[in-house]
Amino acid sequence: MSCFLSNSSLGKKLVMSVTGCFLVLFILFHMSMNVTAILSPEAYNTICELLGANWYALVGTAVLALGVVVHFIYAIVLTLNNYRARGSQRYAVTVQEPGVTWASKNMLVLGVIVLLGLLLHLYNFWAKMQLVEILGGHTNSLGFGAADGASLIAYTFSQWYYVVLYLVWFAALWFHLTHGVWSMFQTVGWANDTWYPRLKCIANIVATIVFLGFAAVVLVYFFCPCIAGAAC
């Protein structure tokens, strides 16, 4: 099985699909959690406290990190394999193939942008929350409590450049998901003439929900932090 997953193109795509599915489920959970910060900052902070340096949260963080690393490594390997397989044909100018989207041809570039956005997010939030608790601290470098996620959101998105960077990140994630969500079903064989358009529609819906959910938090806290229970 290990040889199949690492040596064959189908095996690599299967790993990409499984890890991708796991990451999509986490993104949906994380987006839902963030929307809570608009509805009730106190409820959001309660969730942050539950997901602090508790053992189950640490295990989840480790599994998530592993999923991201595996997904990204296999994406690079598959891209390099496809690049080598095309040989001299990669220099040829060809017409756009029917049904081939821009996102499907630029998944690695989009993935790099998503990864860079993730690193920025880890710096702005994880390093100032869970990491602080792991190291035994109670307040972060900004003076907020390690579980005071609402105040950290308000501080971060009071700065316009973070708003722009995060919106660019979410846009890249939207493009990445519009192809990735239906592609992972295609890899496991759930695709035919009937389901192709349905899966692509589902992928667009999922990607749009994720984008709107994340973007709403950023924009609400930027334009009117009072709505989110923070001081104007």
PDB file of C-alpha atoms in Angstrom, residues 34 45 48 56 58 86 94 102 126 131 148 179 217 230:
ATOM      1  CA  ASN A  34     -14.981  32.588  13.278  1.00  0.00           C
ATOM      2  CA  ASN A  45     -13.768  33.403  23.450  1.00  0.00           C
ATOM      3  CA  CYS A  48     -11.057  29.646  22.062  1.00  0.00           C
ATOM      4  CA  TYR A  56      -7.381  17.142  22.383  1.00  0.00           C
ATOM      5  CA  LEU A  58      -2.986  19.837  20.664  1.00  0.00           C
ATOM      6  CA  ARG A  86       4.770  16.920 -20.811  1.00  0.00           C
ATOM      7  CA  THR A  94      -2.376  25.404 -27.173  1.00  0.00           C
ATOM      8  CA  TRP A 102      -7.983  28.787 -14.703  1.00  0.00           C
ATOM      9  CA  TRP A 126      -1.836  30.750  16.796  1.00  0.00           C
ATOM     10  CA  LEU A 131       1.439  28.764  21.587  1.00  0.00           C
ATOM     11  CA  ASP A 148      -9.257  36.458  24.200  1.00  0.00           C
ATOM     12  CA  HIS A 179     -11.357  23.033  -8.313  1.00  0.00           C
ATOM     13  CA  VAL A 217     -15.467  38.552  10.029  1.00  0.00           C
ATOM     14  CA  ALA A 230     -15.067  45.742  20.718  1.00  0.00           C
TER      15      ALA A 230
END
